[in-house]
Coordinates of C-alpha atoms and ligand atoms in Angstrom, one line a residue:
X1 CA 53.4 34.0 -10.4
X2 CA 51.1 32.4 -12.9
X3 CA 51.1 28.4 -12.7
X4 CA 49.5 26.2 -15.8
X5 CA 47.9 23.1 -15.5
X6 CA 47.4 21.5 -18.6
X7 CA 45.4 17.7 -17.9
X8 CA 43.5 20.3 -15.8
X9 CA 39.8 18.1 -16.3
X10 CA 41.8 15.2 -15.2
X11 CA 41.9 13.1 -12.0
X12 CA 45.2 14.1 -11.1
X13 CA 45.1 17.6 -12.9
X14 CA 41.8 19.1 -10.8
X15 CA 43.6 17.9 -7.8
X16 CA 46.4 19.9 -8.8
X17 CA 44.2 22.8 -9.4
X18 CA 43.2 22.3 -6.3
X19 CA 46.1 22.6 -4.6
X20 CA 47.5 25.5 -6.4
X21 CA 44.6 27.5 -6.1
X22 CA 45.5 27.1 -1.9
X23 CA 48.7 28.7 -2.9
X24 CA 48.0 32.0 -3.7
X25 CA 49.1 32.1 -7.3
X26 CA 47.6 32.5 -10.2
X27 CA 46.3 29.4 -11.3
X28 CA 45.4 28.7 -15.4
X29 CA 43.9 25.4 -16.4
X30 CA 44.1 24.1 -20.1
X31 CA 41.1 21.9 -21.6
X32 CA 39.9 21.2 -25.0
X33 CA 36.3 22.0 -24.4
X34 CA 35.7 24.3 -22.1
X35 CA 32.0 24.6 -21.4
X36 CA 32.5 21.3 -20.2
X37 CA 35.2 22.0 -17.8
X38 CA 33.3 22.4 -14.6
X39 CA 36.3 23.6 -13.2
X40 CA 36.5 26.0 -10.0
X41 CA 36.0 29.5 -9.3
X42 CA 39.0 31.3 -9.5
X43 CA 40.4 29.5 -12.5
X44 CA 41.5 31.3 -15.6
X45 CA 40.2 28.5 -17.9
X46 CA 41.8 28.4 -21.6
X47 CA 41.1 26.2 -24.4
X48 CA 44.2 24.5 -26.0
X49 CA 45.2 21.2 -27.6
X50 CA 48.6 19.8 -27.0
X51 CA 48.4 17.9 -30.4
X52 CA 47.9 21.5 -31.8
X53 CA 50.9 23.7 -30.1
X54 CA 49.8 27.1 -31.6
X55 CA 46.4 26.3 -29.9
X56 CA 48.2 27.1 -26.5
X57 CA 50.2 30.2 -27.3
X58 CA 47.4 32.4 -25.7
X59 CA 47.1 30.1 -22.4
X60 CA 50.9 30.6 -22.2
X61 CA 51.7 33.8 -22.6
X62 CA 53.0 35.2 -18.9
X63 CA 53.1 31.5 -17.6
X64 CA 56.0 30.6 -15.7
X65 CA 55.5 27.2 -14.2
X66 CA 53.9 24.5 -16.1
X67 CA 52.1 21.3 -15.3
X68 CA 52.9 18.7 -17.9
X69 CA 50.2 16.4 -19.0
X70 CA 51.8 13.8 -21.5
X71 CA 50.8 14.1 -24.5
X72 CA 53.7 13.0 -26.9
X73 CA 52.4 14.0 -30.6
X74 CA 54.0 17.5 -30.4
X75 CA 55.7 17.2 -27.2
X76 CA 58.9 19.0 -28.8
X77 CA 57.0 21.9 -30.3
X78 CA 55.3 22.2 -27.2
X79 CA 58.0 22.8 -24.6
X80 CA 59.8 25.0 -27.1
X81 CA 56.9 27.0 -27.2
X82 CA 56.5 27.3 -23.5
X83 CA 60.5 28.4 -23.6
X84 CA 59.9 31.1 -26.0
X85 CA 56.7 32.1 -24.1
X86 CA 58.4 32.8 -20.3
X87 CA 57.7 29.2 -18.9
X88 CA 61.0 28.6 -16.8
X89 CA 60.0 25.8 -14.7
X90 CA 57.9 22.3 -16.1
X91 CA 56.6 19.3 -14.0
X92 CA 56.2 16.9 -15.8
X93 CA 53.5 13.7 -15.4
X94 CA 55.1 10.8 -16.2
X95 CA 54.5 6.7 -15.2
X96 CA 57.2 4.5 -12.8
X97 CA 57.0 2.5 -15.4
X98 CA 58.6 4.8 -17.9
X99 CA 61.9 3.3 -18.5
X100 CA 60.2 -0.2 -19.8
X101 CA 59.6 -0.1 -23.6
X102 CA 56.0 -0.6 -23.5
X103 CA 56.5 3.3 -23.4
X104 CA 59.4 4.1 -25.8
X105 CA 56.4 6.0 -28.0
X106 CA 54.9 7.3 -24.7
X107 CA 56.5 8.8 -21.4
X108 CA 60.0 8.4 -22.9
X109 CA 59.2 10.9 -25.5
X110 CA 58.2 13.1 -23.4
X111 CA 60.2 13.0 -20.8
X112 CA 63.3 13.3 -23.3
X113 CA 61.6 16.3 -24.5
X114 CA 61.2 18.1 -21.3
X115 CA 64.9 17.6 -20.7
X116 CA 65.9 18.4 -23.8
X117 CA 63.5 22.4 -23.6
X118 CA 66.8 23.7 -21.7
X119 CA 63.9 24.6 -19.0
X120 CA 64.5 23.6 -15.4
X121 CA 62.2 20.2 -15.1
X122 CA 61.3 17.7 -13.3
X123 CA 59.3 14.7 -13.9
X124 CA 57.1 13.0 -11.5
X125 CA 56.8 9.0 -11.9
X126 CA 53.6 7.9 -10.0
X127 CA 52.8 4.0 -9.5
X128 CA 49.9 2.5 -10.2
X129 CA 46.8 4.6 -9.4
X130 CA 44.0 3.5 -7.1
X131 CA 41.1 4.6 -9.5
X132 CA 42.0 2.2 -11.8
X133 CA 39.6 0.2 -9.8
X134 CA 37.2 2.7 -11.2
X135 CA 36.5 0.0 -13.4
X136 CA 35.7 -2.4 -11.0
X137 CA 32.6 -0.8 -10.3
X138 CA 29.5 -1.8 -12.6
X139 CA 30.5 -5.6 -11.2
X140 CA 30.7 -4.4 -7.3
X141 CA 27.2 -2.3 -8.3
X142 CA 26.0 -4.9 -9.8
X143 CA 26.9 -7.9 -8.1
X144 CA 29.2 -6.8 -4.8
X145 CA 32.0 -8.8 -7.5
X146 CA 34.9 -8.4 -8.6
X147 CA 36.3 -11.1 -10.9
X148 CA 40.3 -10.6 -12.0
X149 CA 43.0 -12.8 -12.7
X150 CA 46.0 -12.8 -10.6
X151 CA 44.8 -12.2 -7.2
X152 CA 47.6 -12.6 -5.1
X153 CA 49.6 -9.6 -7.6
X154 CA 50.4 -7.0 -5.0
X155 CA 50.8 -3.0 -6.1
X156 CA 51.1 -0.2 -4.1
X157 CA 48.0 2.3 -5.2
X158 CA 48.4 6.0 -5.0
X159 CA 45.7 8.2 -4.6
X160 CA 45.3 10.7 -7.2
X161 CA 45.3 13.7 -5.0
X162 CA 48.7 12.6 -3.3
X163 CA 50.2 12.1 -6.9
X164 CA 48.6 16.3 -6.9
X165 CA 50.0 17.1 -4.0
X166 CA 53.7 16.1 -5.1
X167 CA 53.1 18.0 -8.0
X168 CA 52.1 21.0 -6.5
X169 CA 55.1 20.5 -4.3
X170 CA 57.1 20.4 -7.4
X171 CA 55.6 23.4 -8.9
X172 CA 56.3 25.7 -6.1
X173 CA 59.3 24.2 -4.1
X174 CA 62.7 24.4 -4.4
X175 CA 65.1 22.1 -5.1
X176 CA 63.9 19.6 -7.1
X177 CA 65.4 21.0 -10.9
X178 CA 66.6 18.1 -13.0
X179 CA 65.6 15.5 -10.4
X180 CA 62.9 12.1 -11.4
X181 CA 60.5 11.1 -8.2
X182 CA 59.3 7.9 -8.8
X183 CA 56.8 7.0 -6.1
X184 CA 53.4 4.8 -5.0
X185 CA 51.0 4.4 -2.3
X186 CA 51.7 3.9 1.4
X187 CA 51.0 -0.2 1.7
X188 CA 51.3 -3.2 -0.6
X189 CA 47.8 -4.6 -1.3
X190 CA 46.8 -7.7 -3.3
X191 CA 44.2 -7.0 -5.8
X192 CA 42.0 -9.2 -3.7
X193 CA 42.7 -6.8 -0.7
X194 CA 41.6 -4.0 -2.8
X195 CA 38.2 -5.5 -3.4
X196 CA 38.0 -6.1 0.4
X197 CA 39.0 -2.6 1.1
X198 CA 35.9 -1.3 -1.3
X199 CA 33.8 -3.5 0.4
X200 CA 35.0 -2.1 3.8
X201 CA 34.0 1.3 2.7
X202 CA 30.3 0.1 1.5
X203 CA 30.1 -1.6 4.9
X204 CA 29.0 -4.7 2.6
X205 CA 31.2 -7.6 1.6
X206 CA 32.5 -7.6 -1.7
X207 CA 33.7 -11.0 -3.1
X208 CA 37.1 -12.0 -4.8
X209 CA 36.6 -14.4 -7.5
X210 CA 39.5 -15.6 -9.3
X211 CA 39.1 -15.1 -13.0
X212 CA 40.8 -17.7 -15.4
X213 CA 43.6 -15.7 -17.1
X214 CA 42.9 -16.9 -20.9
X215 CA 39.2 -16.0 -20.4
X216 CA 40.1 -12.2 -19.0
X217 CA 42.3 -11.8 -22.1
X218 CA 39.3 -12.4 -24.4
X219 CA 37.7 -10.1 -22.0
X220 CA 39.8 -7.1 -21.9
X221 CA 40.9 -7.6 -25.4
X222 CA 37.1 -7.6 -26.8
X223 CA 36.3 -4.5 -24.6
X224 CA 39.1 -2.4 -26.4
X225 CA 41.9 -3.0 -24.5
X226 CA 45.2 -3.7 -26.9
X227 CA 46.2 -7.1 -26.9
X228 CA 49.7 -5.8 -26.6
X229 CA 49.1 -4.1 -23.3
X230 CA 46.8 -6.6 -22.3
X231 CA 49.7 -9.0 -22.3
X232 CA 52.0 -6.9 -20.8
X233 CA 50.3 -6.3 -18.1
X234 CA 49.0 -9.8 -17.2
X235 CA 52.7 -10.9 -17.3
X236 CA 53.7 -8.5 -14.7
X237 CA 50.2 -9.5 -12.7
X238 CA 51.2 -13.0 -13.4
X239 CA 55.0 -12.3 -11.7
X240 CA 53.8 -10.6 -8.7
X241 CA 51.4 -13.3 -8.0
X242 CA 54.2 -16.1 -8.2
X243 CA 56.6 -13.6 -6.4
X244 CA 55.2 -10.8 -4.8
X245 CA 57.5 -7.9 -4.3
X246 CA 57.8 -6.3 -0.8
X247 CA 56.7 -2.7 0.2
X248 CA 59.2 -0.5 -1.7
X249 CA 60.1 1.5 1.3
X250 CA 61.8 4.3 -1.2
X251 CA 58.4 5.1 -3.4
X252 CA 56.0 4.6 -0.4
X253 CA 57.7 7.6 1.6
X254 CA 57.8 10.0 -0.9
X255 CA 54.2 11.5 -0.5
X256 CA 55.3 12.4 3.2
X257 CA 58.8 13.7 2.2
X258 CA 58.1 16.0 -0.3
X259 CA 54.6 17.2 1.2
X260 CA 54.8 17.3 5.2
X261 CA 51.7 15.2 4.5
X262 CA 50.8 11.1 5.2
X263 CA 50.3 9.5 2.1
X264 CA 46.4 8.2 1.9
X265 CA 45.6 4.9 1.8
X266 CA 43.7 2.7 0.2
X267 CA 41.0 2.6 2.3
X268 CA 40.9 6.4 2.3
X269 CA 40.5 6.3 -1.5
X270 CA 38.1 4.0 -1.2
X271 CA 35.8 6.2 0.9
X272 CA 36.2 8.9 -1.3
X273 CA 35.3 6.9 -4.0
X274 CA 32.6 5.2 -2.5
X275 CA 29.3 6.5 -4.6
X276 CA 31.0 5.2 -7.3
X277 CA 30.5 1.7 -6.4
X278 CA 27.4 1.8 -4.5
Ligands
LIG301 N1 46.6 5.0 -14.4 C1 47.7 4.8 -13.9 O1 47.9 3.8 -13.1 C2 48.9 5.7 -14.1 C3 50.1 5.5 -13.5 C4 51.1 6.4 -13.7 C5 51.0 7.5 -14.5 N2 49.8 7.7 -15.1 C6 49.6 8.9 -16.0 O2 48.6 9.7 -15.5 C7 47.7 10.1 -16.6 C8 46.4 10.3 -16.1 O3 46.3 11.5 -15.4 P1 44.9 12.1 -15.0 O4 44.2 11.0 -14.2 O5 45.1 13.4 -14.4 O6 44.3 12.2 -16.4 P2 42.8 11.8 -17.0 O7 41.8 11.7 -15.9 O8 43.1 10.7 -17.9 O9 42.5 13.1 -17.8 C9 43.5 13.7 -18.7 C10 43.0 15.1 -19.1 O10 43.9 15.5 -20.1 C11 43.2 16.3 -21.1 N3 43.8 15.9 -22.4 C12 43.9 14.7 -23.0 N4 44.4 14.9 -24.2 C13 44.7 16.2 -24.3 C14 45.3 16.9 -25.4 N5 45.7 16.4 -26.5 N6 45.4 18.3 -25.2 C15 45.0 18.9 -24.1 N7 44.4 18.2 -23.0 C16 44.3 16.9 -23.2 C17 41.7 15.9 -21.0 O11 41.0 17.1 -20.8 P3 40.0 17.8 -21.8 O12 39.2 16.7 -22.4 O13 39.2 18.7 -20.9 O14 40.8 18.5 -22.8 C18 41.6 15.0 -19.8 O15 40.6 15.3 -18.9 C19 47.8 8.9 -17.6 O16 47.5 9.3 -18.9 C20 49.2 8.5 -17.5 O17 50.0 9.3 -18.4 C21 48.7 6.8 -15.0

């Protein structure tokens, strides 16, 4: 069986290279620029654009499970030609967030798309991820610091080799046609526990500092980030602070249910992660 992985440079997507590769099957991995892939041995690497659907005709042909990243431009001329190529199974990346209509241009698309392909799918709705916190890091090099409104907001990061490994599960189990998995890491963390958790795994404190909200709006807005989404986001920071949610029992034991695996933690991604913020 031959398995494609398009996102295959991403976080998630070389995880799920990984993972596949383990299997046995063929694994393909789709990228715009190849020479700067640095993907593994044993990878049939192909150069496509899922803006540009004749661009993947080639790294289709043969395919019968696909690895969806989301990219909604052409999402419908995509999956139809993935249909008319042999593609009979696709897993689909999608957001837990998805059904909120910050993403009515976005996940909802695509996931409407997929559904629509007359393929058997299956869309996998991941949480927050931990390397988000990726961008905490030139303040934690820096300064050991990490300065964010909203402390007290709780999430539940997921690693982005677990959100992998339930795709891989996906890709070659049975059983899960038609079916959406939303699902998140194994605790519920405040931001400020995060930080403390990095700092854990640098075996050097790193401080919390409370960031005034209206000042980290002029922030985020004047490094790129739209004020739209900026907004939206600080309003469901803002909530969990006043109200923090408890552990959702139902997304935190999906890892383990559909892999035979525990779900990492933060402190696991953390170490992982740690040159990043030394
Ligand atoms: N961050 C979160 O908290 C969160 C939560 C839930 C879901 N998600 C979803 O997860 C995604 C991130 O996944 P990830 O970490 O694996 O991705 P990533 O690290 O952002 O990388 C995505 C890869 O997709 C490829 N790509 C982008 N546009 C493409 C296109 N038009 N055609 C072909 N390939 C394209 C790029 O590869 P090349 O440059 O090599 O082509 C890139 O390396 C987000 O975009 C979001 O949809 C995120």
């Amino acid at each position: 069986m031959t398995i494609l992985v398009t996102g295959a440079t991403g976080e998630v997507g070389r995880c799920v290279v990984t993972e596949l590769l383990r299997s046995g099957h063929a694994v393909r991995a789709l990228t715009r620029r190849s020479a700067a892939a640095g993907l593994p041995g044993g990878v049939e690497v192909f150069e496509g654009d899922l803006e540009r659907p004749e661009s993947l005709r080639e790294a289709l042909t043969g395919v019968e499970r696909l690895y969806l990243f989301p990219v909604p431009q052409a999402i419908s001329e995509v999956v139809a030609l993935a249909a008319e190529s042999g593609v009979r199974r696709i897993v689909n990346l999608s957001g837990a967030l998805a059904d909120d209509a910050m993403f009515a241009d976005g996940y909802q698309v695509v996931e409407r798309a997929v559904e629509e392909s007359g393929l058997e799918w299956t869309h996998i709705r991941p949480g927050e991820f931990a390397r988000n916190w990726l961008d905490w890091a030139p303040s934690i090099r820096a300064e050991r610091v990490v300065r964010r409104p909203y402390g007290g907001a709780v999430t539940q990061p997921i690693h982005e080799a677990d959100v992998a490994a339930v795709a891989a599960a996906v890709l070659l189990g049975e059983g899960h046609a038609g079916r959406t998995y939303t699902f998140a890491g194994p605790r519920s963390l405040t931001v400020a526990e995060q930080a403390e958790a990095i700092g854990r795994a640098l075996g050097e404190r790193v401080r919390f500092e409370e960031q005034d909200p209206v000042t980290a709006r002029e922030q985020w807005v004047r490094h790129g980030y739209p004020a739209t989404v900026v907004d939206w986001l600080f309003g469901i920071w803002a909530e969990s602070a006043h109200d923090p949610a408890p552990l959702n029992e139902e997304w935190a034991t999906l890892v383990p249910r559909l892999t035979g695996r525990p779900a990492r933690t933060f402190d696991e991604w953390a170490a992982d992660h740690v040159t990043a913020f030394r």
